[in-house]
PDB file of C-alpha atoms in Angstrom:
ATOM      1  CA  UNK O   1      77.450 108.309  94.769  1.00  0.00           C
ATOM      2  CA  UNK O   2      77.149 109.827  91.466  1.00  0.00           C
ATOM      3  CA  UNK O   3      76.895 113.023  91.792  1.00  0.00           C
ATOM      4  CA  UNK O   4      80.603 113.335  93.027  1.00  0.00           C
ATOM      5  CA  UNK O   5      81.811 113.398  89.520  1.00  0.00           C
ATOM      6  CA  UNK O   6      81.091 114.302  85.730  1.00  0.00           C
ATOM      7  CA  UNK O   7      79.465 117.314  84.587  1.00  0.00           C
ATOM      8  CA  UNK O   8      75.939 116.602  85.047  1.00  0.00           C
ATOM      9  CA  UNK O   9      76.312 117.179  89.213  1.00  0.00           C
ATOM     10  CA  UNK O  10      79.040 119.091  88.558  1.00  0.00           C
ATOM     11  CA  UNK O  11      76.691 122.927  89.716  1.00  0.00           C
ATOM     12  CA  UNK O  12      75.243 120.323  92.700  1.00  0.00           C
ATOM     13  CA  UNK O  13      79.059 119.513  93.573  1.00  0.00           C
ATOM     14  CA  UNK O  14      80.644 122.990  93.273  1.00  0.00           C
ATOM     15  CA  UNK O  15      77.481 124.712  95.452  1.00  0.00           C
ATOM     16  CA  UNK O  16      77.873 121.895  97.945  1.00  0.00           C
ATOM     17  CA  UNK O  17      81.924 122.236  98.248  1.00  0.00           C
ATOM     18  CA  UNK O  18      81.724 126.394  98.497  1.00  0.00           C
ATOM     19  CA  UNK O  19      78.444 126.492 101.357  1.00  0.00           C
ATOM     20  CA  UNK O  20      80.194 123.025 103.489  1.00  0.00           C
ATOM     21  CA  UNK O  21      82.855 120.981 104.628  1.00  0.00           C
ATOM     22  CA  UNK O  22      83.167 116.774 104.111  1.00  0.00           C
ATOM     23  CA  UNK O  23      83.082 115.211 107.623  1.00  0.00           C
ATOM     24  CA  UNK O  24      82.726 111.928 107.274  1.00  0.00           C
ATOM     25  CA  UNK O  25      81.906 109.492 104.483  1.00  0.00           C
ATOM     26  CA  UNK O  26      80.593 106.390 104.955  1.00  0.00           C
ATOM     27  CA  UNK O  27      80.640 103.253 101.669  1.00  0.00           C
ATOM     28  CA  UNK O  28      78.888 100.177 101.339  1.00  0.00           C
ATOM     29  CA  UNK O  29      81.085  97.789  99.453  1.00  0.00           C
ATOM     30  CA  UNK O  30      77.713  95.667  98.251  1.00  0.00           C
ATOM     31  CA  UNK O  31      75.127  96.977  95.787  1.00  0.00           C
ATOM     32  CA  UNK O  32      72.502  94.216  96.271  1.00  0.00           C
ATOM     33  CA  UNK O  33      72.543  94.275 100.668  1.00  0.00           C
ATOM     34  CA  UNK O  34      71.741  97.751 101.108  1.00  0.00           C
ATOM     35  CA  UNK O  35      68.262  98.792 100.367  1.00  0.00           C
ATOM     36  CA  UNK O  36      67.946  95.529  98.430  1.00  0.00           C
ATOM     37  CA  UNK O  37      64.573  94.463  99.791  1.00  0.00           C
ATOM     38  CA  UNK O  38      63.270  98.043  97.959  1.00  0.00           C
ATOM     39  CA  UNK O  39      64.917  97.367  94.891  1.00  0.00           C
ATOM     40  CA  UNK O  40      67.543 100.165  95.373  1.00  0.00           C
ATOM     41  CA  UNK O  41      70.360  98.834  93.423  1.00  0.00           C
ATOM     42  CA  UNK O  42      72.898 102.085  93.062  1.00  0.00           C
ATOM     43  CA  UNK O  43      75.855 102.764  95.034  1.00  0.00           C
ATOM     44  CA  UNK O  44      74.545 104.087  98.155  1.00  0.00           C
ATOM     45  CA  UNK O  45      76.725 106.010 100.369  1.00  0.00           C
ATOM     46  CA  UNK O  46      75.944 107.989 104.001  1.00  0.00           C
ATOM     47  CA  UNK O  47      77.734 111.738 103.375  1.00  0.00           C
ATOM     48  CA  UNK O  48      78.296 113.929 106.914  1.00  0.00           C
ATOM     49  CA  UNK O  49      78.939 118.049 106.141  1.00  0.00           C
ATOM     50  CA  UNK O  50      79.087 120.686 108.439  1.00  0.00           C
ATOM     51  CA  UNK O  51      77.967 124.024 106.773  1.00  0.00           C
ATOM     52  CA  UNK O  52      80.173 127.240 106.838  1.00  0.00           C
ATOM     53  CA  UNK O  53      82.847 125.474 107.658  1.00  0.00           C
ATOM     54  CA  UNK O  54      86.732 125.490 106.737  1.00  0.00           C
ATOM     55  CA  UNK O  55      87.256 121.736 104.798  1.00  0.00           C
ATOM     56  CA  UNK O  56      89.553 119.108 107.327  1.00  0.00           C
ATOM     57  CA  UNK O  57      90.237 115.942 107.085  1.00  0.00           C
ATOM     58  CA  UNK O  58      87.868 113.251 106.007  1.00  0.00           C
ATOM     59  CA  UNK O  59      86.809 110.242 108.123  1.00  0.00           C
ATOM     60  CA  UNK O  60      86.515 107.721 106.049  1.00  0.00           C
ATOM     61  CA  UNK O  61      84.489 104.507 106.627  1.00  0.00           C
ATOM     62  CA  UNK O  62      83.371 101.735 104.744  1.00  0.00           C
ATOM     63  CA  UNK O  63      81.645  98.290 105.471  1.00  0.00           C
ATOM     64  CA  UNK O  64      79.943  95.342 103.432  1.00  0.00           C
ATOM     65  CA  UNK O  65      76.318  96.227 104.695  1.00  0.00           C
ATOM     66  CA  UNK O  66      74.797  98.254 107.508  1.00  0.00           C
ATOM     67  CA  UNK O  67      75.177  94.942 109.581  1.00  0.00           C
ATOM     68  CA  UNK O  68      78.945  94.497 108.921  1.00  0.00           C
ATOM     69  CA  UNK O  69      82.148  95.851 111.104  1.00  0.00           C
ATOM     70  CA  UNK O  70      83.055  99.271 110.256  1.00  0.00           C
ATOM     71  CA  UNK O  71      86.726 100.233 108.864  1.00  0.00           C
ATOM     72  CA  UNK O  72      87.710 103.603 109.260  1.00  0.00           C
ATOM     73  CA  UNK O  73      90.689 105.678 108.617  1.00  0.00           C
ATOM     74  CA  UNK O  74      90.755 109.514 108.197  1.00  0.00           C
ATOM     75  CA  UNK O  75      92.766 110.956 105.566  1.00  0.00           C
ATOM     76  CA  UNK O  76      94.021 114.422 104.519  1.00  0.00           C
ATOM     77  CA  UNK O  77      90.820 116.645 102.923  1.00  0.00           C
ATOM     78  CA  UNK O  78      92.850 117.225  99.816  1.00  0.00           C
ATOM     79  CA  UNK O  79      93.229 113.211  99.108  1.00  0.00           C
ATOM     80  CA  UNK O  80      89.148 113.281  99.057  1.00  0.00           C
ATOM     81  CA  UNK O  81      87.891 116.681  98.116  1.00  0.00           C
ATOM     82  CA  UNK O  82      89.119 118.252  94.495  1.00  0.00           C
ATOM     83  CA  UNK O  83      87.860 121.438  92.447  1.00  0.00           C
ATOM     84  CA  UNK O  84      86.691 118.947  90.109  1.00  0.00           C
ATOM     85  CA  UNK O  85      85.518 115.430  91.908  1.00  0.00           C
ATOM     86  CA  UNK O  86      85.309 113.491  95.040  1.00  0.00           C
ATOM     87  CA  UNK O  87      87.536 111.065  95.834  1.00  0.00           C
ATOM     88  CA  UNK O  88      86.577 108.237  98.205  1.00  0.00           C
ATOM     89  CA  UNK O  89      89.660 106.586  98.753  1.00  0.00           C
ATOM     90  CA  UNK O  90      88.202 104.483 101.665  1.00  0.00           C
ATOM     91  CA  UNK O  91      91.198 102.014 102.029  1.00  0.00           C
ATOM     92  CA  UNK O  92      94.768 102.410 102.097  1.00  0.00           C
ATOM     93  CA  UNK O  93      95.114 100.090  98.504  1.00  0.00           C
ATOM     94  CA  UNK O  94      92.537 103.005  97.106  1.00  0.00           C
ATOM     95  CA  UNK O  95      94.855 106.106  98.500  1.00  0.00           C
ATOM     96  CA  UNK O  96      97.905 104.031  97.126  1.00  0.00           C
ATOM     97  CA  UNK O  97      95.942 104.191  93.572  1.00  0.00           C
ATOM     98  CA  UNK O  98      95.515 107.901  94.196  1.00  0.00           C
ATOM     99  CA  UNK O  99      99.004 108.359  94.736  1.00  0.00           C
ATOM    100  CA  UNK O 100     100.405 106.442  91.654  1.00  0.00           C
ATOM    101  CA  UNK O 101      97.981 108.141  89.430  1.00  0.00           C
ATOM    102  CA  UNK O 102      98.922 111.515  90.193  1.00  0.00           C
ATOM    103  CA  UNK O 103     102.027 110.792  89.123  1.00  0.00           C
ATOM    104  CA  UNK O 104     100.603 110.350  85.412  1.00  0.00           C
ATOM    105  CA  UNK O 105     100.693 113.787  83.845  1.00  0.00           C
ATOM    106  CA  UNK O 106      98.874 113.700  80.212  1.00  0.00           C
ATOM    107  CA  UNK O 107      95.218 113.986  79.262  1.00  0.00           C
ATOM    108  CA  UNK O 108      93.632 112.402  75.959  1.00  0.00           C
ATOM    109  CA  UNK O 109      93.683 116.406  74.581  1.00  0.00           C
ATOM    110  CA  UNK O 110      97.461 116.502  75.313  1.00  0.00           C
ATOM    111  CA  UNK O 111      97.794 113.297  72.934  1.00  0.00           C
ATOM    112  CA  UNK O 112      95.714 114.958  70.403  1.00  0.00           C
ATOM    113  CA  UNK O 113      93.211 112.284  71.098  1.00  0.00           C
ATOM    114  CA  UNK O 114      89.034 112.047  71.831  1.00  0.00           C
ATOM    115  CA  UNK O 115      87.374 110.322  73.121  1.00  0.00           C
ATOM    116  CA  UNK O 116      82.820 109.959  71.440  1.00  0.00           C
ATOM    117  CA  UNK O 117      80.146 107.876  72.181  1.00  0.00           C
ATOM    118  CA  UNK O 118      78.864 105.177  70.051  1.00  0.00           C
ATOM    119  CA  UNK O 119      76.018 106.948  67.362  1.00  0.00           C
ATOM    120  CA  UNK O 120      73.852 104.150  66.760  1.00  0.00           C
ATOM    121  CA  UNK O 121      70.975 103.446  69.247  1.00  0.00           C
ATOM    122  CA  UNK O 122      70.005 100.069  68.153  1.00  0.00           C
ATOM    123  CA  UNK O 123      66.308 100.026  69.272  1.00  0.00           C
ATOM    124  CA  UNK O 124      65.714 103.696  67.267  1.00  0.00           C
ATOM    125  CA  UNK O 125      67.681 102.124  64.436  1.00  0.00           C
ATOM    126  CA  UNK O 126      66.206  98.722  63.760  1.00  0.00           C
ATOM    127  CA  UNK O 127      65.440  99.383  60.158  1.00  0.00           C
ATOM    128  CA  UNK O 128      69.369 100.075  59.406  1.00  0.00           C
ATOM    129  CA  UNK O 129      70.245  96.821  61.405  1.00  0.00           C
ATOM    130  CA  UNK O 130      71.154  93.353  59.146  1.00  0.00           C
ATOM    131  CA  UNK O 131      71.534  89.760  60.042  1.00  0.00           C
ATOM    132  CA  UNK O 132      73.181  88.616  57.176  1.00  0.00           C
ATOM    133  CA  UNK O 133      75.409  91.449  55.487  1.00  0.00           C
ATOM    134  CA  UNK O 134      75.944  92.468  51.656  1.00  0.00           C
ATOM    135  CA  UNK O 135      78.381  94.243  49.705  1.00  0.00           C
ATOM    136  CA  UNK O 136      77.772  97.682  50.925  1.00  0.00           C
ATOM    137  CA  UNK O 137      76.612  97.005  54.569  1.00  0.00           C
ATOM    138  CA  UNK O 138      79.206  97.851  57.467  1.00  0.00           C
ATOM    139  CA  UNK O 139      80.068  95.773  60.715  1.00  0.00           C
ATOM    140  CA  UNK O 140      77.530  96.994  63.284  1.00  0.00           C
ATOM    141  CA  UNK O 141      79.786  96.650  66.785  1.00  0.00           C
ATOM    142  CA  UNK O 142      78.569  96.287  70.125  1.00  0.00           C
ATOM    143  CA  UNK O 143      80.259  95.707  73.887  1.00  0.00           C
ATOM    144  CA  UNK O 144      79.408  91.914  73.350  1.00  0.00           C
ATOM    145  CA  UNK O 145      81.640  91.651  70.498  1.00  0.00           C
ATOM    146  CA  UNK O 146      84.384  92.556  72.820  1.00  0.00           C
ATOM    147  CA  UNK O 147      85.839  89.348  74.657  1.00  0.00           C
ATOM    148  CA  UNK O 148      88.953  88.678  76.730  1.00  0.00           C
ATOM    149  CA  UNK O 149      90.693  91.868  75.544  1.00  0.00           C
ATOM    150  CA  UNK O 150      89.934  91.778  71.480  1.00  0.00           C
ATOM    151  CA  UNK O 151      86.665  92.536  69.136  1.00  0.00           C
ATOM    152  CA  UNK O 152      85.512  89.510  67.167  1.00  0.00           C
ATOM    153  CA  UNK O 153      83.129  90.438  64.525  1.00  0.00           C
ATOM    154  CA  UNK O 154      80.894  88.901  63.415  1.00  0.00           C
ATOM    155  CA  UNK O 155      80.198  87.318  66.952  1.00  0.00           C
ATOM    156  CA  UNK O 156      78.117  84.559  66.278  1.00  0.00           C
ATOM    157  CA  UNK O 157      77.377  83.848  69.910  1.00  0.00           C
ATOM    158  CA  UNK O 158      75.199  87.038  69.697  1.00  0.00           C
ATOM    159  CA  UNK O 159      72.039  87.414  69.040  1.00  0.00           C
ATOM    160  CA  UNK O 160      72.107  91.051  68.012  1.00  0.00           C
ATOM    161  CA  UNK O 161      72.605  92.180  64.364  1.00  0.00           C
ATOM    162  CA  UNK O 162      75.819  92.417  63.494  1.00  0.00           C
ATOM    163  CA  UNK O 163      75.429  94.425  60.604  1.00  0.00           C
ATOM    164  CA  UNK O 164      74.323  98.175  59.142  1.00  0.00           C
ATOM    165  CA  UNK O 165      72.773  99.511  56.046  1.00  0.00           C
ATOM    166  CA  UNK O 166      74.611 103.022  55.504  1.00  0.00           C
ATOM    167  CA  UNK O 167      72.316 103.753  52.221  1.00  0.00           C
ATOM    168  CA  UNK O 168      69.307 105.597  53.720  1.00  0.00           C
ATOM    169  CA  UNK O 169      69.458 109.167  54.118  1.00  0.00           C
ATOM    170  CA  UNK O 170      71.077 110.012  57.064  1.00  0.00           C
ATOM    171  CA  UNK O 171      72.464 106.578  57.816  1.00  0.00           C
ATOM    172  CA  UNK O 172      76.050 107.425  57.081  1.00  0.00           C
ATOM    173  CA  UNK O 173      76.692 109.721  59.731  1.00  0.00           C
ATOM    174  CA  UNK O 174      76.472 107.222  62.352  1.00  0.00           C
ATOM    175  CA  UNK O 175      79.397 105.584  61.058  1.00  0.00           C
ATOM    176  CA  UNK O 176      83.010 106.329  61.728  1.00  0.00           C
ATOM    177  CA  UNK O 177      85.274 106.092  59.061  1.00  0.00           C
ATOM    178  CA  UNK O 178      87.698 103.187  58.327  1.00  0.00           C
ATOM    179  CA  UNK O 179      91.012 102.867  60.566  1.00  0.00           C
ATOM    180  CA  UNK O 180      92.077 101.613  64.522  1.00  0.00           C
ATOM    181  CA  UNK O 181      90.246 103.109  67.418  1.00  0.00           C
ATOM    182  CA  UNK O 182      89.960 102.199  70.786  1.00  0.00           C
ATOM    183  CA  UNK O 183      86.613 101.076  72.041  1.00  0.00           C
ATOM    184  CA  UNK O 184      85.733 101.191  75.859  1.00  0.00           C
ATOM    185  CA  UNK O 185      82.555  99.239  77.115  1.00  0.00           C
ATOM    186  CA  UNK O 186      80.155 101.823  78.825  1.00  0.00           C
ATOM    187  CA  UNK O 187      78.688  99.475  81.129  1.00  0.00           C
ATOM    188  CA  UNK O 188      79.203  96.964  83.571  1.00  0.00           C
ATOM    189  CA  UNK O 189      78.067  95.014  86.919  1.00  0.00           C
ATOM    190  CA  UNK O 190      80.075  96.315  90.082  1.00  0.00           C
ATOM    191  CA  UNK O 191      81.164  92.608  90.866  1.00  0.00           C
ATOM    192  CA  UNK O 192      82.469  92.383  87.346  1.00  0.00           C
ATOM    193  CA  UNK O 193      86.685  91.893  87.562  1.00  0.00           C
ATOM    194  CA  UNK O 194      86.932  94.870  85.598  1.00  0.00           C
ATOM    195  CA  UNK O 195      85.204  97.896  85.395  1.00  0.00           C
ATOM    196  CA  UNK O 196      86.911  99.249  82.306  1.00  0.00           C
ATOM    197  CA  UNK O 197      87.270  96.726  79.347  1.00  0.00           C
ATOM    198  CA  UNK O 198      88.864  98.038  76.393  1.00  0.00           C
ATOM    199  CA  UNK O 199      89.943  96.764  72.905  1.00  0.00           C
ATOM    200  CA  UNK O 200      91.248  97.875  69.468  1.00  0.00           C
ATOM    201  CA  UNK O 201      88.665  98.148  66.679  1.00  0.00           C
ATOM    202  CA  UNK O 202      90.694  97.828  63.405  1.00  0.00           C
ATOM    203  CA  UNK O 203      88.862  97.973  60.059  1.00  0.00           C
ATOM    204  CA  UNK O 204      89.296  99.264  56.787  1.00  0.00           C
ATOM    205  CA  UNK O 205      85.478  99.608  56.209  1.00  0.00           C
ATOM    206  CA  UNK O 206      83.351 102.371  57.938  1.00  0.00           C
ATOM    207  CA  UNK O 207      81.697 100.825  61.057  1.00  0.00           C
ATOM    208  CA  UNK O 208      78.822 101.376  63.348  1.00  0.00           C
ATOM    209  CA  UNK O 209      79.688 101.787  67.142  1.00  0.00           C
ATOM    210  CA  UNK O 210      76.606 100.932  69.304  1.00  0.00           C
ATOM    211  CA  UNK O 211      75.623 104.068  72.061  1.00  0.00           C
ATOM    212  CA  UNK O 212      76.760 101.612  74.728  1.00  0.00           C
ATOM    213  CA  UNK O 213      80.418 101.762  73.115  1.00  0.00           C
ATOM    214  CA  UNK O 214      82.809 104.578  73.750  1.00  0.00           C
ATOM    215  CA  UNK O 215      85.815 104.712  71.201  1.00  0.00           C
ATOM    216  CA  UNK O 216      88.816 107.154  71.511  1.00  0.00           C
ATOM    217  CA  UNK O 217      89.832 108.353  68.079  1.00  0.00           C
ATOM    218  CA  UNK O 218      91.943 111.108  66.402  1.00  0.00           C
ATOM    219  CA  UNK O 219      89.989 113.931  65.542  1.00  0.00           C
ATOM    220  CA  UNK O 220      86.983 111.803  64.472  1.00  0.00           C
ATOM    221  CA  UNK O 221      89.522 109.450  62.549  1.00  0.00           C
ATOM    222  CA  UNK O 222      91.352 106.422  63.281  1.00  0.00           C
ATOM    223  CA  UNK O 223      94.969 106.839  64.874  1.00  0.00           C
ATOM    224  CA  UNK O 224      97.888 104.787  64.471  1.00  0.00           C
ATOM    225  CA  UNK O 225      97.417 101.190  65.183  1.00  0.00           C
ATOM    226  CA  UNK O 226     100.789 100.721  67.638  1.00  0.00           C
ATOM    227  CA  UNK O 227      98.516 103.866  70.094  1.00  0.00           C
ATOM    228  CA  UNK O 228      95.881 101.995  69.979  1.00  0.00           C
ATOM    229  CA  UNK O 229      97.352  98.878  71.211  1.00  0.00           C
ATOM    230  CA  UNK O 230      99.128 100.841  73.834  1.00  0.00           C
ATOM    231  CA  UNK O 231      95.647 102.529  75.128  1.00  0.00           C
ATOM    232  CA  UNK O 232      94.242  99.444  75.199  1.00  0.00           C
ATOM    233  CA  UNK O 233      97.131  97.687  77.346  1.00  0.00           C
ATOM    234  CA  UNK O 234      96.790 100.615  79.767  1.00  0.00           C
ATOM    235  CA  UNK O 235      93.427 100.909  79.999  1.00  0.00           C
ATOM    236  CA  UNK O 236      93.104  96.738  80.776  1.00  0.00           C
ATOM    237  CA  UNK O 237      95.685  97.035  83.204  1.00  0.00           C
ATOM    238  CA  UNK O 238      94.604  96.534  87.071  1.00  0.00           C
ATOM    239  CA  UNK O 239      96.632 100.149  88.039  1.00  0.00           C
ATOM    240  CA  UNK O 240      94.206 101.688  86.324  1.00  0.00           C
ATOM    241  CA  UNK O 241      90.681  99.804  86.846  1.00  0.00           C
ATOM    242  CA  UNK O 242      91.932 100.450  90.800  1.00  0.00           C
ATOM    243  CA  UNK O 243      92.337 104.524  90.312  1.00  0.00           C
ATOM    244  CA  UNK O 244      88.870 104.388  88.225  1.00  0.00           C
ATOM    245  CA  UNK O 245      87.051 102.312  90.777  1.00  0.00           C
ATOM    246  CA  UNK O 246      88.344 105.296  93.785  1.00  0.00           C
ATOM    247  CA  UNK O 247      87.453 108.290  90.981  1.00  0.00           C
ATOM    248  CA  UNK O 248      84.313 107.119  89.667  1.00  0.00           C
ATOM    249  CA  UNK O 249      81.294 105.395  92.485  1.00  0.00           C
ATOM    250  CA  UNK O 250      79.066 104.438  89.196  1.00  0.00           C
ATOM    251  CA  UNK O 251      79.426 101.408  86.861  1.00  0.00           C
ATOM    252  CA  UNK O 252      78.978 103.796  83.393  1.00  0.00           C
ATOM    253  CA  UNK O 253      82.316 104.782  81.966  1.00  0.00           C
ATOM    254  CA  UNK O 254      81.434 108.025  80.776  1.00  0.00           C
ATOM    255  CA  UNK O 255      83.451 109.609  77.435  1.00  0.00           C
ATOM    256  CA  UNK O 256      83.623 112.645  80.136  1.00  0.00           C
ATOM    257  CA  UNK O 257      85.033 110.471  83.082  1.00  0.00           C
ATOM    258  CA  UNK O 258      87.985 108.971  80.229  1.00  0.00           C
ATOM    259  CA  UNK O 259      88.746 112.794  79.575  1.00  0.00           C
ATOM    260  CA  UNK O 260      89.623 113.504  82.705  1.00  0.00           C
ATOM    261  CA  UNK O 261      91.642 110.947  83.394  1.00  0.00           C
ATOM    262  CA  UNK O 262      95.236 111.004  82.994  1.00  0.00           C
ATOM    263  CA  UNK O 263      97.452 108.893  80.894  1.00  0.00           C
ATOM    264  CA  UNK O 264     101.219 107.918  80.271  1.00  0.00           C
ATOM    265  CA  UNK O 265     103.053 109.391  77.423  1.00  0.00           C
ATOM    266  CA  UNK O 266     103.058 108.820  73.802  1.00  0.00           C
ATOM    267  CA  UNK O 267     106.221 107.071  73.583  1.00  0.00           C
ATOM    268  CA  UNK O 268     104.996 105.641  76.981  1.00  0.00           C
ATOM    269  CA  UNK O 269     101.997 104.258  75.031  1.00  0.00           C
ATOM    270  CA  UNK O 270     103.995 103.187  72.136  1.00  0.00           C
ATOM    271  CA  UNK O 271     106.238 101.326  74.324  1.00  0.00           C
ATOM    272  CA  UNK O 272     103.439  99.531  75.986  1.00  0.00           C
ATOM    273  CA  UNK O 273     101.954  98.234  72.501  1.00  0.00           C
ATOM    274  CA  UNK O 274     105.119  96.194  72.225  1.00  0.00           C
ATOM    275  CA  UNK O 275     104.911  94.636  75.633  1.00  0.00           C
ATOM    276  CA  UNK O 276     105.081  90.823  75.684  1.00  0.00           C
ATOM    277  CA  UNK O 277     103.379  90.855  78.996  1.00  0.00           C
ATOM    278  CA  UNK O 278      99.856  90.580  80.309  1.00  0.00           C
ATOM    279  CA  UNK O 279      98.542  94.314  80.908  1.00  0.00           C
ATOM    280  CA  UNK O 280      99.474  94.704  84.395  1.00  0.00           C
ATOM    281  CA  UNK O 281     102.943  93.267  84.330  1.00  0.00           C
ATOM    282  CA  UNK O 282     103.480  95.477  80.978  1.00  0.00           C
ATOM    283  CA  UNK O 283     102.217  98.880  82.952  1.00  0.00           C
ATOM    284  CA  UNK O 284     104.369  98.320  86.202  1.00  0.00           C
ATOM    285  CA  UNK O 285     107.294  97.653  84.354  1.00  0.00           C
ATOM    286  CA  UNK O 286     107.051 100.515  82.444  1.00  0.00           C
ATOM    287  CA  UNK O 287     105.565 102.856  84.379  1.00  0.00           C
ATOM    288  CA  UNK O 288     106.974 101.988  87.635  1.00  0.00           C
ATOM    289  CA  UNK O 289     110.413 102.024  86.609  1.00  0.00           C
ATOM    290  CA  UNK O 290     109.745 105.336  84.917  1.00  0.00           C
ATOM    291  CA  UNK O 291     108.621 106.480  88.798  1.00  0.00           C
ATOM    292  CA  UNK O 292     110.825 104.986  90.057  1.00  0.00           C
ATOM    293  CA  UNK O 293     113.629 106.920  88.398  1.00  0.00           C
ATOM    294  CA  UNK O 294     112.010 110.025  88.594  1.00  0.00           C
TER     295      UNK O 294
END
């Protein structure tokens, strides 16, 4: 399922979309079930297109395994097929996340926000890594250090080094410079409650984000601390792990998948850094009354 979305498919997708229609599109909701006596452990999907013809509506269908009862429902082509990505929003609680989303209207460029990739690839950097830190080394962070919404560092429950040496030449352009960011785990299992965990990285030392790390940032800076709470309540919130489960079929949360997604205001944000709430309470309250009123 992959290839319908991010750049690297995106000549595959756009050829595809221009020479044939969707018909049908059939999920598995199990990774493991499906091909799992050959070891085939990505998302696999059964795709139906008719070529040369005008796009319809999309039947869409979805089962545990290929030995489970089929549920079907065929929606509008536009809920599935965009000039961008493909949709698969193969129940009605995955068209309802659709349908809230689109009502969010901002990207991370209209906040005058980005969004970068960890620089330091631990195994290639081995030399620069430290188990026990001194005066000038700076907190090397990884996804582990992330746990139940907040980045504890050092994590002593990890075996990795939690430390980097910034004096060789070279080394000090894989740090980022002191301030708040937002960092987004890359990776995680499909079963996993959430597929996007974020937190706020808050420092006023350089650091060292590890490749399996996204962070958001402000023009390769930190950003104000209050954003960065609110980023991280709204990117923890269920809402929003529901619309990035229909949008995205892979477990990677690609820097270019958080760019295209949309997000609330920045007095939104703001507003939701103050929340007293859990995450999803926080967001529905917010934005739903915001929707609501509109």
């Amino acid at each position: 399922r992959s290839w319908m979305n991010g750049p690297y498919y995106q000549p595959f997708r756009r050829l595809l979309l221009r020479t044939t229609s969707i018909d049908t599109i059939h999920t598995f909701e199990s990774r493991s079930l499906v091909f799992g006596d050959m070891g085939v452990l990505q998302e696999s999907i059964i795709v139906h297109l008719t070529a040369g013809k005008t796009q319809g509506s999309v039947r869409l269908c979805s089962s545990l395994d290929q030995n489970d009862k089929i549920a079907e429902r065929i929606v509008p082509g536009h809920h599935v097929v965009t000039p961008d990505f493909i949709f698969v929003p193969a129940s009605p609680a995955d068209a309802a996340a659709v349908a809230w989303m689109s009502k969010i209207d901002h990207s991370l460029a209209d906040l005058d926000l980005k969004v970068s990739t960890g620089r330091v690839v631990d195994f290639r950097s081995r030399e620069l890594l430290r188990t026990y830190p001194t005066s000038i080394d700076a907190p090397m962070v990884y996804p582990g250090n992330i746990t139940q919404g907040t980045v504890i560092h050092p994590r002593t429950q990890l075996s990795k080094p939690q430390w980097f040496d910034p004096v060789p030449d070279g080394a000090s352009r894989l740090l980022v410079p002191a301030g708040t960011y937002v960092i987004i785990k890359r990776f995680s299992a499909k079963e996993e409650r959430r597929r996007i965990v974020a937190a706020v990285w808050s420092d006023d030392r350089p650091a060292a984000f590890d490749n399996k790390l996204n962070y958001i940032h402000q023009n390769g800076h930190g950003m104000d601390p209050m954003l960065a709470q609110g980023l991280a309540v709204w990117l923890n919130s269920t809402p929003v792990d529901s619309y990035f489960r229909v949008f995205s079929g892979h477990t990677q949360v690609n820097a270019s998948d958080l760019r295209q997604m949309k997000f609330p205001s920045l007095e939104q944000l703001l507003a939701l850094s103050t929340a007293n709430t859990d995450p999803d309470e926080a967001v529905c309250q917010l934005i739903g009354a915001r929707m609501a009123a509109a």
